[in-house]
Amino acid sequence: MQRIILIAMLFCSIQITAQFGKNCELRQFKINIFNPGVEYEMALGVNTTFDIKAGLQVALDPAEPDIYNELGFFPAIAGQYRYYYNFEKRQRNRRQIYGNSANYIAPAAAIFIPGSRTINNVLVKDVVTYAGAVTGLQRSYDSGFNFSVDVGAAYYFGTSTEGIYPIANISIGWIVSEKRWCVGK
């Protein structure tokens, strides 16, 4: 009797592992058109990924005397360590999780390339960076179309107007290459 119970428990655990394996895409390469550039996202765990982007980014300019004066379009490299927290709920509701279609929270950091802009006819030579936290969502479709939106707050440093300011990121583009892992379309 004990052997039958043990075999039944082993069989159930194998079934559970098969159904609830790795949720994240193993890796995916994306081209962004809203913030022109490239993006690479790779799985680090069951529900975690590391996302890195390089390209032009719309952002507040902390080198401005009044930081909220205008938005700028700057060359940047940005990274996020994303924790997707609702894969299971989306699967229960029969929604797809293809392309990491889920909501996430993430620490975020970015480096803006110096020498790419002028303020009051003076070339900005400071490297401007931020580090903070965001919450957002990402959705991907069978056609490869992908978008993600996140908002949060970050500490900007590298200029005279250091401080905590809001951040918002929007990425719209296509997944051009992917490596799937245990998720269905």
PDB file of C-alpha atoms in Angstrom:
ATOM      1  CA  MET A   1       0.000   0.000   0.000  1.00  0.00           C
ATOM      2  CA  GLN A   2       2.840   2.386   0.855  1.00  0.00           C
ATOM      3  CA  ARG A   3       4.466   1.703  -2.502  1.00  0.00           C
ATOM      4  CA  ILE A   4       1.260   2.547  -4.330  1.00  0.00           C
ATOM      5  CA  ILE A   5       0.949   5.832  -2.409  1.00  0.00           C
ATOM      6  CA  LEU A   6       4.618   6.632  -3.078  1.00  0.00           C
ATOM      7  CA  ILE A   7       4.249   5.886  -6.813  1.00  0.00           C
ATOM      8  CA  ALA A   8       1.043   7.976  -6.963  1.00  0.00           C
ATOM      9  CA  MET A   9       2.769  10.921  -5.235  1.00  0.00           C
ATOM     10  CA  LEU A  10       5.767  10.628  -7.569  1.00  0.00           C
ATOM     11  CA  PHE A  11       3.493  10.567 -10.617  1.00  0.00           C
ATOM     12  CA  CYS A  12       1.585  13.640  -9.362  1.00  0.00           C
ATOM     13  CA  SER A  13       4.806  15.562  -8.715  1.00  0.00           C
ATOM     14  CA  ILE A  14       6.020  14.779 -12.247  1.00  0.00           C
ATOM     15  CA  GLN A  15       2.706  16.055 -13.658  1.00  0.00           C
ATOM     16  CA  ILE A  16       2.890  19.241 -11.569  1.00  0.00           C
ATOM     17  CA  THR A  17       6.470  19.879 -12.706  1.00  0.00           C
ATOM     18  CA  ALA A  18       5.478  19.348 -16.326  1.00  0.00           C
ATOM     19  CA  GLN A  19       2.566  21.785 -16.076  1.00  0.00           C
ATOM     20  CA  PHE A  20       4.280  24.454 -14.005  1.00  0.00           C
ATOM     21  CA  GLY A  21       7.787  24.457 -15.395  1.00  0.00           C
ATOM     22  CA  LYS A  22       9.647  27.524 -16.475  1.00  0.00           C
ATOM     23  CA  ASN A  23       7.196  30.312 -17.363  1.00  0.00           C
ATOM     24  CA  CYS A  24       9.570  32.813 -18.938  1.00  0.00           C
ATOM     25  CA  GLU A  25      10.863  32.675 -22.466  1.00  0.00           C
ATOM     26  CA  LEU A  26      14.438  31.418 -22.354  1.00  0.00           C
ATOM     27  CA  ARG A  27      15.569  34.380 -24.444  1.00  0.00           C
ATOM     28  CA  GLN A  28      14.122  36.813 -26.931  1.00  0.00           C
ATOM     29  CA  PHE A  29      15.586  39.546 -29.111  1.00  0.00           C
ATOM     30  CA  LYS A  30      13.353  42.534 -29.918  1.00  0.00           C
ATOM     31  CA  ILE A  31      13.495  45.595 -32.160  1.00  0.00           C
ATOM     32  CA  ASN A  32      11.826  48.685 -30.689  1.00  0.00           C
ATOM     33  CA  ILE A  33      10.306  51.406 -32.855  1.00  0.00           C
ATOM     34  CA  PHE A  34       8.879  53.826 -30.244  1.00  0.00           C
ATOM     35  CA  ASN A  35      12.248  54.228 -28.553  1.00  0.00           C
ATOM     36  CA  PRO A  36      14.372  53.159 -31.542  1.00  0.00           C
ATOM     37  CA  GLY A  37      16.835  50.478 -30.556  1.00  0.00           C
ATOM     38  CA  VAL A  38      17.327  46.837 -29.685  1.00  0.00           C
ATOM     39  CA  GLU A  39      16.324  44.844 -26.627  1.00  0.00           C
ATOM     40  CA  TYR A  40      17.388  41.453 -25.293  1.00  0.00           C
ATOM     41  CA  GLU A  41      15.516  39.594 -22.554  1.00  0.00           C
ATOM     42  CA  MET A  42      16.760  36.350 -21.042  1.00  0.00           C
ATOM     43  CA  ALA A  43      15.265  34.099 -18.386  1.00  0.00           C
ATOM     44  CA  LEU A  44      17.108  33.796 -15.098  1.00  0.00           C
ATOM     45  CA  GLY A  45      14.537  31.785 -13.163  1.00  0.00           C
ATOM     46  CA  VAL A  46      10.994  30.469 -13.286  1.00  0.00           C
ATOM     47  CA  ASN A  47       9.437  33.956 -13.208  1.00  0.00           C
ATOM     48  CA  THR A  48      12.458  36.267 -13.569  1.00  0.00           C
ATOM     49  CA  THR A  49      14.298  37.770 -16.509  1.00  0.00           C
ATOM     50  CA  PHE A  50      17.054  40.255 -17.186  1.00  0.00           C
ATOM     51  CA  ASP A  51      16.074  42.801 -19.836  1.00  0.00           C
ATOM     52  CA  ILE A  52      18.643  45.121 -21.426  1.00  0.00           C
ATOM     53  CA  LYS A  53      17.996  47.765 -24.087  1.00  0.00           C
ATOM     54  CA  ALA A  54      20.212  50.080 -26.083  1.00  0.00           C
ATOM     55  CA  GLY A  55      19.037  52.881 -28.299  1.00  0.00           C
ATOM     56  CA  LEU A  56      17.405  56.264 -28.187  1.00  0.00           C
ATOM     57  CA  GLN A  57      15.155  56.912 -25.196  1.00  0.00           C
ATOM     58  CA  VAL A  58      12.652  59.653 -24.416  1.00  0.00           C
ATOM     59  CA  ALA A  59      13.433  60.915 -20.910  1.00  0.00           C
ATOM     60  CA  LEU A  60      13.486  63.837 -18.512  1.00  0.00           C
ATOM     61  CA  ASP A  61      16.724  65.775 -18.742  1.00  0.00           C
ATOM     62  CA  PRO A  62      18.242  66.104 -15.265  1.00  0.00           C
ATOM     63  CA  ALA A  63      20.898  68.457 -16.642  1.00  0.00           C
ATOM     64  CA  GLU A  64      18.203  71.105 -17.235  1.00  0.00           C
ATOM     65  CA  PRO A  65      17.894  73.748 -14.477  1.00  0.00           C
ATOM     66  CA  ASP A  66      14.164  72.911 -14.322  1.00  0.00           C
ATOM     67  CA  ILE A  67      14.099  69.138 -14.849  1.00  0.00           C
ATOM     68  CA  TYR A  68      10.398  69.100 -15.800  1.00  0.00           C
ATOM     69  CA  ASN A  69      10.979  71.814 -18.440  1.00  0.00           C
ATOM     70  CA  GLU A  70      11.134  69.414 -21.393  1.00  0.00           C
ATOM     71  CA  LEU A  71      11.603  65.836 -22.444  1.00  0.00           C
ATOM     72  CA  GLY A  72      14.706  64.857 -24.360  1.00  0.00           C
ATOM     73  CA  PHE A  73      15.585  62.103 -26.807  1.00  0.00           C
ATOM     74  CA  PHE A  74      18.893  60.573 -25.654  1.00  0.00           C
ATOM     75  CA  PRO A  75      21.146  57.620 -26.489  1.00  0.00           C
ATOM     76  CA  ALA A  76      20.934  55.260 -23.521  1.00  0.00           C
ATOM     77  CA  ILE A  77      21.548  51.776 -22.189  1.00  0.00           C
ATOM     78  CA  ALA A  78      18.930  50.537 -19.710  1.00  0.00           C
ATOM     79  CA  GLY A  79      18.475  47.327 -17.748  1.00  0.00           C
ATOM     80  CA  GLN A  80      15.798  45.727 -15.583  1.00  0.00           C
ATOM     81  CA  TYR A  81      15.675  42.594 -13.448  1.00  0.00           C
ATOM     82  CA  ARG A  82      12.010  41.683 -13.945  1.00  0.00           C
ATOM     83  CA  TYR A  83       9.925  39.512 -11.648  1.00  0.00           C
ATOM     84  CA  TYR A  84       6.702  38.464 -13.427  1.00  0.00           C
ATOM     85  CA  TYR A  85       4.060  37.861 -10.790  1.00  0.00           C
ATOM     86  CA  ASN A  86       0.906  36.796 -12.627  1.00  0.00           C
ATOM     87  CA  PHE A  87       1.786  34.021 -15.092  1.00  0.00           C
ATOM     88  CA  GLU A  88      -0.348  31.480 -13.216  1.00  0.00           C
ATOM     89  CA  LYS A  89      -3.365  33.798 -13.008  1.00  0.00           C
ATOM     90  CA  ARG A  90      -3.149  34.528 -16.740  1.00  0.00           C
ATOM     91  CA  GLN A  91      -2.956  30.795 -17.496  1.00  0.00           C
ATOM     92  CA  ARG A  92      -5.952  30.060 -15.232  1.00  0.00           C
ATOM     93  CA  ASN A  93      -7.927  32.726 -17.124  1.00  0.00           C
ATOM     94  CA  ARG A  94      -6.861  31.125 -20.429  1.00  0.00           C
ATOM     95  CA  ARG A  95      -4.750  34.112 -21.462  1.00  0.00           C
ATOM     96  CA  GLN A  96      -1.451  33.521 -23.210  1.00  0.00           C
ATOM     97  CA  ILE A  97       1.910  34.046 -21.563  1.00  0.00           C
ATOM     98  CA  TYR A  98       3.846  33.860 -24.843  1.00  0.00           C
ATOM     99  CA  GLY A  99       6.696  36.372 -24.983  1.00  0.00           C
ATOM    100  CA  ASN A 100       6.496  36.937 -21.218  1.00  0.00           C
ATOM    101  CA  SER A 101       2.989  38.403 -21.440  1.00  0.00           C
ATOM    102  CA  ALA A 102       2.485  39.238 -17.783  1.00  0.00           C
ATOM    103  CA  ASN A 103       2.811  42.013 -15.199  1.00  0.00           C
ATOM    104  CA  TYR A 104       6.127  42.644 -13.461  1.00  0.00           C
ATOM    105  CA  ILE A 105       8.055  44.603 -10.872  1.00  0.00           C
ATOM    106  CA  ALA A 106      11.718  45.411 -11.397  1.00  0.00           C
ATOM    107  CA  PRO A 107      14.690  47.335 -10.166  1.00  0.00           C
ATOM    108  CA  ALA A 108      15.752  49.493 -13.111  1.00  0.00           C
ATOM    109  CA  ALA A 109      18.882  51.387 -14.091  1.00  0.00           C
ATOM    110  CA  ALA A 110      19.955  53.432 -17.099  1.00  0.00           C
ATOM    111  CA  ILE A 111      23.016  55.264 -18.354  1.00  0.00           C
ATOM    112  CA  PHE A 112      22.580  58.179 -20.750  1.00  0.00           C
ATOM    113  CA  ILE A 113      25.511  58.728 -23.097  1.00  0.00           C
ATOM    114  CA  PRO A 114      27.268  62.083 -22.549  1.00  0.00           C
ATOM    115  CA  GLY A 115      28.067  64.564 -25.296  1.00  0.00           C
ATOM    116  CA  SER A 116      24.882  63.851 -27.191  1.00  0.00           C
ATOM    117  CA  ARG A 117      23.078  67.120 -26.429  1.00  0.00           C
ATOM    118  CA  THR A 118      23.549  70.796 -25.653  1.00  0.00           C
ATOM    119  CA  ILE A 119      21.855  73.010 -23.091  1.00  0.00           C
ATOM    120  CA  ASN A 120      22.180  76.792 -23.502  1.00  0.00           C
ATOM    121  CA  ASN A 121      24.721  76.168 -26.306  1.00  0.00           C
ATOM    122  CA  VAL A 122      26.982  74.154 -23.969  1.00  0.00           C
ATOM    123  CA  LEU A 123      27.759  70.500 -24.669  1.00  0.00           C
ATOM    124  CA  VAL A 124      26.656  68.302 -21.749  1.00  0.00           C
ATOM    125  CA  LYS A 125      29.666  66.165 -20.799  1.00  0.00           C
ATOM    126  CA  ASP A 126      28.240  64.482 -17.688  1.00  0.00           C
ATOM    127  CA  VAL A 127      27.212  60.859 -17.683  1.00  0.00           C
ATOM    128  CA  VAL A 128      23.667  60.850 -16.353  1.00  0.00           C
ATOM    129  CA  THR A 129      22.345  57.688 -14.712  1.00  0.00           C
ATOM    130  CA  TYR A 130      19.373  56.605 -12.703  1.00  0.00           C
ATOM    131  CA  ALA A 131      18.583  53.686 -10.430  1.00  0.00           C
ATOM    132  CA  GLY A 132      15.132  52.926  -9.106  1.00  0.00           C
ATOM    133  CA  ALA A 133      12.138  50.607  -9.225  1.00  0.00           C
ATOM    134  CA  VAL A 134       9.259  50.189 -11.661  1.00  0.00           C
ATOM    135  CA  THR A 135       6.066  48.217 -12.072  1.00  0.00           C
ATOM    136  CA  GLY A 136       4.727  47.388 -15.485  1.00  0.00           C
ATOM    137  CA  LEU A 137       3.239  44.991 -17.965  1.00  0.00           C
ATOM    138  CA  GLN A 138       4.386  43.333 -21.152  1.00  0.00           C
ATOM    139  CA  ARG A 139       2.226  41.803 -23.861  1.00  0.00           C
ATOM    140  CA  SER A 140       3.338  39.812 -26.897  1.00  0.00           C
ATOM    141  CA  TYR A 141       1.261  38.407 -29.738  1.00  0.00           C
ATOM    142  CA  ASP A 142       1.655  35.496 -32.152  1.00  0.00           C
ATOM    143  CA  SER A 143       2.572  37.939 -34.936  1.00  0.00           C
ATOM    144  CA  GLY A 144       5.651  38.956 -32.905  1.00  0.00           C
ATOM    145  CA  PHE A 145       4.220  42.370 -32.028  1.00  0.00           C
ATOM    146  CA  ASN A 146       5.340  43.291 -28.508  1.00  0.00           C
ATOM    147  CA  PHE A 147       4.814  46.195 -26.152  1.00  0.00           C
ATOM    148  CA  SER A 148       5.709  46.954 -22.569  1.00  0.00           C
ATOM    149  CA  VAL A 149       4.894  49.883 -20.304  1.00  0.00           C
ATOM    150  CA  ASP A 150       6.320  50.568 -16.859  1.00  0.00           C
ATOM    151  CA  VAL A 151       6.303  53.432 -14.366  1.00  0.00           C
ATOM    152  CA  GLY A 152       8.134  54.104 -11.142  1.00  0.00           C
ATOM    153  CA  ALA A 153      10.625  56.367  -9.447  1.00  0.00           C
ATOM    154  CA  ALA A 154      14.398  56.584  -9.579  1.00  0.00           C
ATOM    155  CA  TYR A 155      17.278  58.521  -8.165  1.00  0.00           C
ATOM    156  CA  TYR A 156      18.990  60.473 -10.947  1.00  0.00           C
ATOM    157  CA  PHE A 157      22.638  61.285 -10.385  1.00  0.00           C
ATOM    158  CA  GLY A 158      25.550  62.702 -12.334  1.00  0.00           C
ATOM    159  CA  THR A 159      24.354  66.300 -12.586  1.00  0.00           C
ATOM    160  CA  SER A 160      23.725  69.246 -10.278  1.00  0.00           C
ATOM    161  CA  THR A 161      20.005  68.420 -10.059  1.00  0.00           C
ATOM    162  CA  GLU A 162      20.380  65.002  -8.420  1.00  0.00           C
ATOM    163  CA  GLY A 163      17.260  63.637  -6.786  1.00  0.00           C
ATOM    164  CA  ILE A 164      14.304  61.313  -7.011  1.00  0.00           C
ATOM    165  CA  TYR A 165      12.187  61.788 -10.129  1.00  0.00           C
ATOM    166  CA  PRO A 166       9.511  59.745 -11.927  1.00  0.00           C
ATOM    167  CA  ILE A 167      10.401  57.341 -14.716  1.00  0.00           C
ATOM    168  CA  ALA A 168       8.168  55.850 -17.388  1.00  0.00           C
ATOM    169  CA  ASN A 169       9.231  53.522 -20.186  1.00  0.00           C
ATOM    170  CA  ILE A 170       7.289  52.499 -23.269  1.00  0.00           C
ATOM    171  CA  SER A 171       8.597  49.907 -25.718  1.00  0.00           C
ATOM    172  CA  ILE A 172       6.709  49.039 -28.883  1.00  0.00           C
ATOM    173  CA  GLY A 173       8.183  46.713 -31.480  1.00  0.00           C
ATOM    174  CA  TRP A 174       8.624  43.133 -32.670  1.00  0.00           C
ATOM    175  CA  ILE A 175      10.186  39.968 -31.366  1.00  0.00           C
ATOM    176  CA  VAL A 176      12.595  38.932 -34.123  1.00  0.00           C
ATOM    177  CA  SER A 177      14.200  35.930 -32.465  1.00  0.00           C
ATOM    178  CA  GLU A 178      13.140  33.760 -29.576  1.00  0.00           C
ATOM    179  CA  LYS A 179      14.015  30.580 -27.741  1.00  0.00           C
ATOM    180  CA  ARG A 180      10.915  28.980 -26.212  1.00  0.00           C
ATOM    181  CA  TRP A 181      10.743  27.133 -22.900  1.00  0.00           C
ATOM    182  CA  CYS A 182       7.722  25.158 -21.678  1.00  0.00           C
ATOM    183  CA  VAL A 183       5.095  27.729 -22.607  1.00  0.00           C
ATOM    184  CA  GLY A 184       2.410  27.394 -25.227  1.00  0.00           C
ATOM    185  CA  LYS A 185       0.954  29.944 -27.549  1.00  0.00           C
TER     186      LYS A 185
END
